[in-house]
Short mmCIF file of C-alpha atoms and ligand atoms in Angstrom, two decimals:
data_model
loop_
_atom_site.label_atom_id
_atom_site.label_comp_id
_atom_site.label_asym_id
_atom_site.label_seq_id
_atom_site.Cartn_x
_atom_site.Cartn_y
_atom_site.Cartn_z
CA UNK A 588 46.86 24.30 -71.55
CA UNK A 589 43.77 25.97 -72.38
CA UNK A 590 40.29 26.68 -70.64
CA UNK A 591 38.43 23.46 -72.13
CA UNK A 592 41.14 21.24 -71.49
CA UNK A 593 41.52 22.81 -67.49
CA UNK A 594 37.63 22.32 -67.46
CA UNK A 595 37.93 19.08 -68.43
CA UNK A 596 40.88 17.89 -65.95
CA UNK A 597 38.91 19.62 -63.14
CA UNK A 598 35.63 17.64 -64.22
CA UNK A 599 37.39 14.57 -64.54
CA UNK A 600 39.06 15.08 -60.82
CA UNK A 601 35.56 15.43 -60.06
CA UNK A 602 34.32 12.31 -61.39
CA UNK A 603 37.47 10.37 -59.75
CA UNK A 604 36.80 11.72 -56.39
CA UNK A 605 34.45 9.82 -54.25
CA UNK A 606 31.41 11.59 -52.65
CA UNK A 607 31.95 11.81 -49.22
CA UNK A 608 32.12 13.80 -45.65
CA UNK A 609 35.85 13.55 -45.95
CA UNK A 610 35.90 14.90 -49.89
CA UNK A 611 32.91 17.47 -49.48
CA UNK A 612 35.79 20.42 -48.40
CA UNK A 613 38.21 19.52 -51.95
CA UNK A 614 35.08 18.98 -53.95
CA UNK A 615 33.78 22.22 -53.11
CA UNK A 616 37.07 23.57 -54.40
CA UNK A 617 37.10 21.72 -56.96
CA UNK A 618 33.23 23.14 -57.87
CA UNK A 619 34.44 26.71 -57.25
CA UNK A 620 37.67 26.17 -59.41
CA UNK A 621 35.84 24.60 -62.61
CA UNK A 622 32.72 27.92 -62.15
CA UNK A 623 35.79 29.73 -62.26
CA UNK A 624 37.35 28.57 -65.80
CA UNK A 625 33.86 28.42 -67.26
CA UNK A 626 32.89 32.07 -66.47
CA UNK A 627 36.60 32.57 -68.34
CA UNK A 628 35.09 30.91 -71.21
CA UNK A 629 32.55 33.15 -71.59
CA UNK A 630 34.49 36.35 -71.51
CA UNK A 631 34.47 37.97 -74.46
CA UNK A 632 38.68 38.48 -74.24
CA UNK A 633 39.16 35.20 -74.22
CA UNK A 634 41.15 33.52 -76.39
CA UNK A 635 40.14 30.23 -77.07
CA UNK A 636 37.79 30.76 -79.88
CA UNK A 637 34.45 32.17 -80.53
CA UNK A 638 34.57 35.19 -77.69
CA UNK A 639 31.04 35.36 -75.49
CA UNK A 640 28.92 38.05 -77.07
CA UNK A 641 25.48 37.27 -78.34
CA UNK A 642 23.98 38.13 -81.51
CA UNK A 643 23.30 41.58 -82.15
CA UNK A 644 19.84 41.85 -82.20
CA UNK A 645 18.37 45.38 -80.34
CA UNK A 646 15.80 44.70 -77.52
CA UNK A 647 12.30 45.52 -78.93
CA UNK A 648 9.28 45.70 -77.02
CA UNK A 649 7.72 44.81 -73.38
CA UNK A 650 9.71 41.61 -73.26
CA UNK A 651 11.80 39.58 -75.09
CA UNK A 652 11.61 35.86 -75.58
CA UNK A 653 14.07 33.44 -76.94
CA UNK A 654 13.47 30.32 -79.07
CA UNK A 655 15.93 27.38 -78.05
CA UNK A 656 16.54 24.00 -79.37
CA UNK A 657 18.23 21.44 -81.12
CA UNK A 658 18.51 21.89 -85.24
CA UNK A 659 15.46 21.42 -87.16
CA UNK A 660 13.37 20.76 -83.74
CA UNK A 661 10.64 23.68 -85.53
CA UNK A 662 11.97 26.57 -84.10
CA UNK A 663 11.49 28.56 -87.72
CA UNK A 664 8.18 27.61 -88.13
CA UNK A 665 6.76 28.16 -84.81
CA UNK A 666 8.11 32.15 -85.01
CA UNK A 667 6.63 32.31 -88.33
CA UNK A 668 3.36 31.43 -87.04
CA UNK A 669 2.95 33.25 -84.15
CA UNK A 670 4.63 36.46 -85.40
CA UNK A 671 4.92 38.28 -88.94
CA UNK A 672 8.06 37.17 -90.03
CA UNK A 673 9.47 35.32 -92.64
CA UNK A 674 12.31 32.83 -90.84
CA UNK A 675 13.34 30.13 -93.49
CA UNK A 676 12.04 26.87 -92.56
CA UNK A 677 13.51 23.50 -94.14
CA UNK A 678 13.78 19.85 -93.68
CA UNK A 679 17.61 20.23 -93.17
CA UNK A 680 19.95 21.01 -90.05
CA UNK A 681 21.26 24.68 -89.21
CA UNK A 682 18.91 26.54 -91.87
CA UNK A 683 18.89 29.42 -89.17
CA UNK A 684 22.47 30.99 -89.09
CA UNK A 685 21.28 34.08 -87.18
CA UNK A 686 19.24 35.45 -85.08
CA UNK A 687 15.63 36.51 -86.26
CA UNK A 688 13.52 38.65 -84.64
CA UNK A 689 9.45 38.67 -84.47
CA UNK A 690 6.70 40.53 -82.49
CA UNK A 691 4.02 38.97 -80.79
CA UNK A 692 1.29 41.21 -79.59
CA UNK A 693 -0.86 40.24 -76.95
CA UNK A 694 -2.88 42.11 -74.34
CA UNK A 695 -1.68 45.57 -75.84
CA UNK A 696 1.97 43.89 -75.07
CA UNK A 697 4.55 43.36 -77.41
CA UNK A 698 6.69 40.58 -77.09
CA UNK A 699 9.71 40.12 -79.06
CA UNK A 700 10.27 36.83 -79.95
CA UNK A 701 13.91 35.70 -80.85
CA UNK A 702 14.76 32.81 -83.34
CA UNK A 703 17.86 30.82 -82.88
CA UNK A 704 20.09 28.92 -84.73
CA UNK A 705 19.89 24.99 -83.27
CA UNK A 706 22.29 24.34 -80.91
CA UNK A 707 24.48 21.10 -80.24
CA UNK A 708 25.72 19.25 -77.66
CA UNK A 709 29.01 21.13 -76.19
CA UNK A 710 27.64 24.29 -77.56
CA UNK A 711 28.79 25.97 -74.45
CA UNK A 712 32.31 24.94 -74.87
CA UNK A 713 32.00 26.70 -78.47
CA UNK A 714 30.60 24.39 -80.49
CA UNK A 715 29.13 25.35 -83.43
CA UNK A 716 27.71 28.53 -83.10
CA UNK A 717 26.55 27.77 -79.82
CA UNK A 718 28.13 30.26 -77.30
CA UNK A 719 26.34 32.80 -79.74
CA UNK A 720 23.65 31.42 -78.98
CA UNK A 721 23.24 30.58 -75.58
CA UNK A 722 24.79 34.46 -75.18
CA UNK A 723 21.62 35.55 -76.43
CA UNK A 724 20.18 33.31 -74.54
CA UNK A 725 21.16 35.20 -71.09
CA UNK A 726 19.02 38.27 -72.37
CA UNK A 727 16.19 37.02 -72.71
CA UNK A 728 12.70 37.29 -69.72
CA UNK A 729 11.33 34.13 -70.92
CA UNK A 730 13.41 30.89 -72.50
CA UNK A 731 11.33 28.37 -74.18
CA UNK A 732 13.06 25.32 -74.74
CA UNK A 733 11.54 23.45 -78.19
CA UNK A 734 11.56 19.90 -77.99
CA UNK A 735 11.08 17.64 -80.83
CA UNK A 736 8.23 15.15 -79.70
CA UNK A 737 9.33 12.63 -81.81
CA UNK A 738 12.90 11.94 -80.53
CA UNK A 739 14.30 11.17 -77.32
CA UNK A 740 13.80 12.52 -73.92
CA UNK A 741 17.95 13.35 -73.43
CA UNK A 742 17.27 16.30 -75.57
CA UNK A 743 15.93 17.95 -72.89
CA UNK A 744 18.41 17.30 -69.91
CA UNK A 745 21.15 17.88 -72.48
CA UNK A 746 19.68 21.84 -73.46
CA UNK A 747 19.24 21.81 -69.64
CA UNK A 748 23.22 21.41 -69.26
CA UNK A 749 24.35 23.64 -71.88
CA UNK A 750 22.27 26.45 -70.42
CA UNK A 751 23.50 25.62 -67.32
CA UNK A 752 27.57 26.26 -68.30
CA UNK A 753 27.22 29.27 -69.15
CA UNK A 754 25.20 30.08 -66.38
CA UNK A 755 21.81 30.40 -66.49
CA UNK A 756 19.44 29.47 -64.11
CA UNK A 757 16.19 28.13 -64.91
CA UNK A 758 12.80 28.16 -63.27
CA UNK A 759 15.40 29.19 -59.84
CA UNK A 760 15.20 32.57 -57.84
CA UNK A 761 18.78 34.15 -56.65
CA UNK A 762 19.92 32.25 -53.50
CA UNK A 763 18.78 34.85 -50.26
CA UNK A 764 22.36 35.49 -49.47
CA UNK A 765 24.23 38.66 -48.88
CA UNK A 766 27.33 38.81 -49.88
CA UNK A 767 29.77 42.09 -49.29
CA UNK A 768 33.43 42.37 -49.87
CA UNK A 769 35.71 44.65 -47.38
CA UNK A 770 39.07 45.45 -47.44
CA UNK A 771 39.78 44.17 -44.10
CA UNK A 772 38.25 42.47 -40.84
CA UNK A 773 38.10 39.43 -42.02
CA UNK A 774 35.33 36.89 -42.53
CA UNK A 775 32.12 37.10 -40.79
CA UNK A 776 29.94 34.43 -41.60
CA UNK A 777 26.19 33.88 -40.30
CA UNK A 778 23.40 31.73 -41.41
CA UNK A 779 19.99 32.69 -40.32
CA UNK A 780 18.94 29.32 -41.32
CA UNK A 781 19.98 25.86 -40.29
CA UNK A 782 22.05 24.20 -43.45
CA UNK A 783 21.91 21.25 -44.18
CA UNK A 784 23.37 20.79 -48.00
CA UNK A 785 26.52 23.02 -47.28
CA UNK A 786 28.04 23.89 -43.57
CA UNK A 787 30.33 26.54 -42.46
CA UNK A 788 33.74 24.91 -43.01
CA UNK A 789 33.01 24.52 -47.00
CA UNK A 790 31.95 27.91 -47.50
CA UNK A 791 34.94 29.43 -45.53
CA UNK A 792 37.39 27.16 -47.92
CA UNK A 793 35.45 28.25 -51.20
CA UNK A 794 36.06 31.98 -50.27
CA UNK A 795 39.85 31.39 -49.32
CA UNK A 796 39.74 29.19 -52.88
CA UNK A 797 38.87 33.19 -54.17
CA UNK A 798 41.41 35.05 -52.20
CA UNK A 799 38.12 36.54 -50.56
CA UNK A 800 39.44 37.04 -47.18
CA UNK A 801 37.81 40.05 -45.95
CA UNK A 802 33.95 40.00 -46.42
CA UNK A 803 30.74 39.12 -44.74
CA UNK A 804 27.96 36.73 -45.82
CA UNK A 805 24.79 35.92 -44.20
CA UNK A 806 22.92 33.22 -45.38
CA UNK A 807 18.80 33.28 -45.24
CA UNK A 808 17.91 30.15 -47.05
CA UNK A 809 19.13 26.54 -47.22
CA UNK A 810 21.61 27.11 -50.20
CA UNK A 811 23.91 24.17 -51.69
CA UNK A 812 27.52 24.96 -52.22
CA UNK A 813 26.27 25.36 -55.37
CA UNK A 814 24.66 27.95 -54.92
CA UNK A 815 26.94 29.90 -52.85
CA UNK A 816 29.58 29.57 -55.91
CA UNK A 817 26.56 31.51 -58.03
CA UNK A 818 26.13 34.38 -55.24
CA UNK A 819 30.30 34.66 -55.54
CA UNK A 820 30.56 34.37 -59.47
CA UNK A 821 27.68 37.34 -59.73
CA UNK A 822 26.79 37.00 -62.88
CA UNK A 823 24.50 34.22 -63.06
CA UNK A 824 20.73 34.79 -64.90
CA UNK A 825 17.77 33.43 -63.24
CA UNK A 826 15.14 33.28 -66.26
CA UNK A 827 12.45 31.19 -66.28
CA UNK A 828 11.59 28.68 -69.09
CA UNK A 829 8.56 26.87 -70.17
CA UNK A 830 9.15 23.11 -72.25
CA UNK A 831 7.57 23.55 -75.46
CA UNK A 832 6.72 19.84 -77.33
CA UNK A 833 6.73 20.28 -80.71
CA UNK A 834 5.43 17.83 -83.57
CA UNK A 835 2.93 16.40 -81.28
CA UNK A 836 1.07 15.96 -84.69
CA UNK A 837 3.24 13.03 -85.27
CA UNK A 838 2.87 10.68 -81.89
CA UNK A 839 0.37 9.07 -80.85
CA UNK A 840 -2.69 10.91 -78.61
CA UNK A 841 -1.46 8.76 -75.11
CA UNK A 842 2.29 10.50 -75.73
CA UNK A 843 1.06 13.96 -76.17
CA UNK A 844 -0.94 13.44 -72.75
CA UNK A 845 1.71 12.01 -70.84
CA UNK A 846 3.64 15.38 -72.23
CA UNK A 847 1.35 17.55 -72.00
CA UNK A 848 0.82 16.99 -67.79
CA UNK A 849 4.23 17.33 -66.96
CA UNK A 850 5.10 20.69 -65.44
CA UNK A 851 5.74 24.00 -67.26
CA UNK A 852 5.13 22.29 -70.50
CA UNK A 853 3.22 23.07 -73.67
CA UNK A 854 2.73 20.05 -76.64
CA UNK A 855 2.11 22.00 -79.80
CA UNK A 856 2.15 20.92 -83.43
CA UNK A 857 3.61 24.35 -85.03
CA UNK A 858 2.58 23.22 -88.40
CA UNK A 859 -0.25 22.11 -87.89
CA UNK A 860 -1.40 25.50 -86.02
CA UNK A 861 -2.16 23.05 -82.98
CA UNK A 862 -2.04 24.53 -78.91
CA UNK A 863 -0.64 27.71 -80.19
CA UNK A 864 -2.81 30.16 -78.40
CA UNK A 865 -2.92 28.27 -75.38
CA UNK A 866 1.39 28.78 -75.96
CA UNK A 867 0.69 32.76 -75.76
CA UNK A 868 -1.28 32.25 -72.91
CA UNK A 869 1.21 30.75 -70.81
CA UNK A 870 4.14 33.00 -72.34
CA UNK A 871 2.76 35.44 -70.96
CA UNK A 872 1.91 33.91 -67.75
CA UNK A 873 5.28 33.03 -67.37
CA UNK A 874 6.43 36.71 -68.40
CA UNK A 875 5.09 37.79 -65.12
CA UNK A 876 4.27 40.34 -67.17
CA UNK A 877 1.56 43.19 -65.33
CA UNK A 878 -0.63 46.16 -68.05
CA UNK A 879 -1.68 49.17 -65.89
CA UNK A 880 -4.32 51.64 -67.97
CA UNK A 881 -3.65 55.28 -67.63
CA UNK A 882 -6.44 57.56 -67.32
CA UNK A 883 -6.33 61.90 -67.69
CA UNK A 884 -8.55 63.55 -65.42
CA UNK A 885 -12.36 63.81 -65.93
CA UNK A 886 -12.17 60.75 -68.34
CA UNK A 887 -12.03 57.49 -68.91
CA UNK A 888 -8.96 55.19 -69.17
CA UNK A 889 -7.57 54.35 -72.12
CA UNK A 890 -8.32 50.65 -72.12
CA UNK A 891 -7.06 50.31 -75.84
CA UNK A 892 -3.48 51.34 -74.82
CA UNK A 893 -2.55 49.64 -71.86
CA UNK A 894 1.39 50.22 -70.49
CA UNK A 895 2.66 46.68 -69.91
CA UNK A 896 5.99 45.74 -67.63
CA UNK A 897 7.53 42.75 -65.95
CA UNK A 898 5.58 42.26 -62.20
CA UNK A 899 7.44 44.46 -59.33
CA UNK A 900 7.56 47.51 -61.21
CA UNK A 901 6.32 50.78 -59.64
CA UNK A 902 4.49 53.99 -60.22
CA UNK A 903 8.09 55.18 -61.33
CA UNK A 904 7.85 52.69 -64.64
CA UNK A 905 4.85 53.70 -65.50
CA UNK A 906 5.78 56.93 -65.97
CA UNK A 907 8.62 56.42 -67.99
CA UNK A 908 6.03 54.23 -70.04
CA UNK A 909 4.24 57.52 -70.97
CA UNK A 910 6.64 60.03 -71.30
CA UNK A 911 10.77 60.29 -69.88
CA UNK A 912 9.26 63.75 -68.93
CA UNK A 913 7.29 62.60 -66.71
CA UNK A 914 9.12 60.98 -63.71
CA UNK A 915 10.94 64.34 -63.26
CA UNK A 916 8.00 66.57 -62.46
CA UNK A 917 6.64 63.99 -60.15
CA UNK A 918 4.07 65.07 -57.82
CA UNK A 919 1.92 62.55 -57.06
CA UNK A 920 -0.35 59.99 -58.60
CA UNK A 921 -4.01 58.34 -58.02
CA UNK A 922 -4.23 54.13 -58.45
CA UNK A 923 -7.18 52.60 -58.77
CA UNK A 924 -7.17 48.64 -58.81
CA UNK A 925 -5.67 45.91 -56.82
CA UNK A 926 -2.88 47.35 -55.62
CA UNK A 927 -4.70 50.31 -53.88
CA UNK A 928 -5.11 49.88 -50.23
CA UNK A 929 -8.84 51.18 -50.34
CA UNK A 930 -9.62 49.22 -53.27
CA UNK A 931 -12.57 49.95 -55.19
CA UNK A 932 -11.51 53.70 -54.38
CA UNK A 933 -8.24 55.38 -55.39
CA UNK A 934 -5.22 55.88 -53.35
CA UNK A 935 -2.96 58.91 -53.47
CA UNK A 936 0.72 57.05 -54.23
CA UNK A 937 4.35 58.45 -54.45
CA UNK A 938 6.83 56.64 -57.25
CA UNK A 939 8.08 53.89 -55.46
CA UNK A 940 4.40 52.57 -54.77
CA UNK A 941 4.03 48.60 -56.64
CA UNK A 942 1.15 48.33 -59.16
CA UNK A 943 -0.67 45.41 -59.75
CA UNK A 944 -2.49 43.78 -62.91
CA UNK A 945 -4.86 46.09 -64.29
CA UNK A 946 -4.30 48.84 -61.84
CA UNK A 947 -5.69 52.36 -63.22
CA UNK A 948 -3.39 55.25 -62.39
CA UNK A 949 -3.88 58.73 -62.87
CA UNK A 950 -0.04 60.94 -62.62
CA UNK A 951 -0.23 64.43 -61.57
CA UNK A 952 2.74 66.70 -62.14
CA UNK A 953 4.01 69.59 -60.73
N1 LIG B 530 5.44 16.97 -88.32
C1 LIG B 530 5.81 18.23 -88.03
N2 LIG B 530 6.88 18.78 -88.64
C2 LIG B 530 7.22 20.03 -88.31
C3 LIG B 530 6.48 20.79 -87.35
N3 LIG B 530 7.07 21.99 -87.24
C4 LIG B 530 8.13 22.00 -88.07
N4 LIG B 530 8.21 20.82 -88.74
C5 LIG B 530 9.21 20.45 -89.76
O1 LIG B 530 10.49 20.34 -89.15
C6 LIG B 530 11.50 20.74 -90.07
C7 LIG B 530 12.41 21.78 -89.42
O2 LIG B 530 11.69 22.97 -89.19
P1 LIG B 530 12.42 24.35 -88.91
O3 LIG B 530 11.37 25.31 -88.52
O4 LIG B 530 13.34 24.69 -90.03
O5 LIG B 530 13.28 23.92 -87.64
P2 LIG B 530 14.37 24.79 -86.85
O6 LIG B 530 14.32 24.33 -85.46
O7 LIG B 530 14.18 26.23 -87.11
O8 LIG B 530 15.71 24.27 -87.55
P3 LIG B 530 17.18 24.97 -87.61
O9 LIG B 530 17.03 26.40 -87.96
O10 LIG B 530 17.85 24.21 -88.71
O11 LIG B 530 17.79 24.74 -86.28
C8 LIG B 530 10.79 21.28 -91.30
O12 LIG B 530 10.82 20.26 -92.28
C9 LIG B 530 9.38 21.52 -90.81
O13 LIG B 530 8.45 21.38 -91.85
C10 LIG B 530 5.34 20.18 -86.75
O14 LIG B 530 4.61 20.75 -85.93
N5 LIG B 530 5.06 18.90 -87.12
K1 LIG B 531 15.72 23.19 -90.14
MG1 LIG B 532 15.45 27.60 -87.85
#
């Protein structure tokens, strides 16, 4: 028998088995099982068609954003407008067979922006050239989902799904759990928090479901057994996404509204150039994305040439942002900005110190 058909008996064991405090222990097996086969699906060595590497497209840029839908939804011509690029555009299904790479720049930040082919339903299970694409999916900062405004509503929860079999996680930070595998002592389990979607008990029979006898976990959040099965599988992506209406040109001003206030959404008409700044905007709000100015000694920064990087990063990035040379002969640096502690004045910082939005930072080397 082969994955999809395993994936399907487990599902359909699923479906059969009543939800209840009596089933929650074999259901939770059941869960861990069928995460199991589908991270199997996605291997690249496996054999059931297709394989799970993306397209080969290298990384470009501060960040790199990917364009997903169903076929002929506008993905083409939205890239075309907002980048230089020439992605062929048509009236009919699957025109894009690859993936197709643009450049937005913004802020001094360059954002690639990937084009996909349209995906269909079961495009997880290898539909089409699905897997492909959802692969590429996974490495990818940003996701925007592109909705056609004139068709149904399913479109979305059904995109939602397919991402979610292969494993990414949208809008959804990594469960607070530690997780650490021994070779012996058993289990030790703790939960700093009370849980109330998953106990104990379920847990314990997940990890004995994975021949994980010997670890300890300690739980710091009210996780769902869902969850834990993500912490365990390790390989989940936690990307955000941001709904993206297209064709709003062609419903009526009441349906764009009702769109348009629903959360992390953008209505745009592509071809009609309508919203699509406002789009960029919230790209890169939803980048996270943080530009930090350099400035030499005795002179002004360099506001024309700002270094930009995903929020978190430290004094370290930066100087890998100027120069791989840099980082090595390390002494110290000055930070102007938000994240210095005497704000408006500079503070002296090591490499592991967290800049903020439009810090200023001066690097002094040995
Ligand atoms: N009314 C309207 N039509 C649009 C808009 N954007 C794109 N279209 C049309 O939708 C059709 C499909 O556009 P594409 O850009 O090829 O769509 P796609 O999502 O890239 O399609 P595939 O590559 O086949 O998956 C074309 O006929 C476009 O002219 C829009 O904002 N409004
Ligand atoms: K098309
Ligand atoms: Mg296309």
């Amino acid at each position: 028998m082969g994955i999809v058909e395993k994936i399907k008996e487990v599902e359909e064991e699923m479906a059969r088995t009543q939800k209840n405090k009596a089933t929650e222990y074999h259901l939770g097996l059941l869960k861990a099982k069928l995460a199991r086969y589908r991270a199997q699906l996605l291997e690249p060595a496996a054999k059931s068609g297709g394989g799970g590497t993306g397209f080969d497209v290298q990384k470009a840029g501060d960040a790199r954003v990917a364009l997903i839908g169903f076929p002929s939804v506008g993905k083409s011509t939205l890239l075309n407008k907002l980048t230089h690029t020439a992605s062929e555009a048509a009236a009919y299904e699957f025109t894009t067979l690859t993936a197709i790479p643009g450049v937005i720049e913004y802020k001094g930040a360059r954002i690639q922006l990937l084009d996909l082919p349209g995906i269909v339903e079961g495009a997880s299970q290898g539909r089409g050239r699905g897997r492909q694409v959802v692969s590429t999916a996974k490495t990818a900062d940003l996701i925007l989902i592109i909705l056609d405004a004139t068709k149904s509503d399913e479109q979305r929860r059904l995109l939602e799904i397919e991402l979610d079999t292969v494993g990414i996680r949208l809008n959804k930070q990594r469960p607070d759990v530690v997780f650490k595998r021994k070779t012996t002592g058993g289990i030790t389990f703790t939960a700093t928090v009370k849980l109330t979607k998953t106990d104990e008990k379920t847990i314990r029979t997940i990890l004995a479901g994975y021949k994980l006898h010997n670890c300890d976990v300690m739980i710091r959040e009210d996780i769902t057994t869902d969850e834990f099965i993500d912490v365990l599988i390790g390989t989940r992506k936690y990307i955000p996404c941001v709904y993206v209406y297209n064709k709003v040109d062609a419903i009526s001003l009441e349906q764009v509204d009702k769109l348009a206030r629903t959360p992390r959404t953008v209505v745009i008409s592509a071809e009609m150039d309508l919203n699509l700044e406002y789009l960029v905007d919230r790209i890169w709000e939803h980048l996270n994305m943080v530009k930090v100015y350099t400035k030499k000694r005795g002179v002004h920064p360099d506001l024309d040439d700002p270094i930009c990087m995903r929020k978190g990063s430290t004094i370290e990035h930066v100087c890998d942002g100027v120069h791989r040379s840099l980082a090595p002969n390390f002494k110290y640096a000055l930070v102007w900005g938000k994240s210095s502690k005497f704000n408006p004045h500079a503070q002296k910082v090591g490499l592991n110190h967290l800049v903020q939005d439009e810090d200023v930072v001066s690097i002094f080397t040995k």
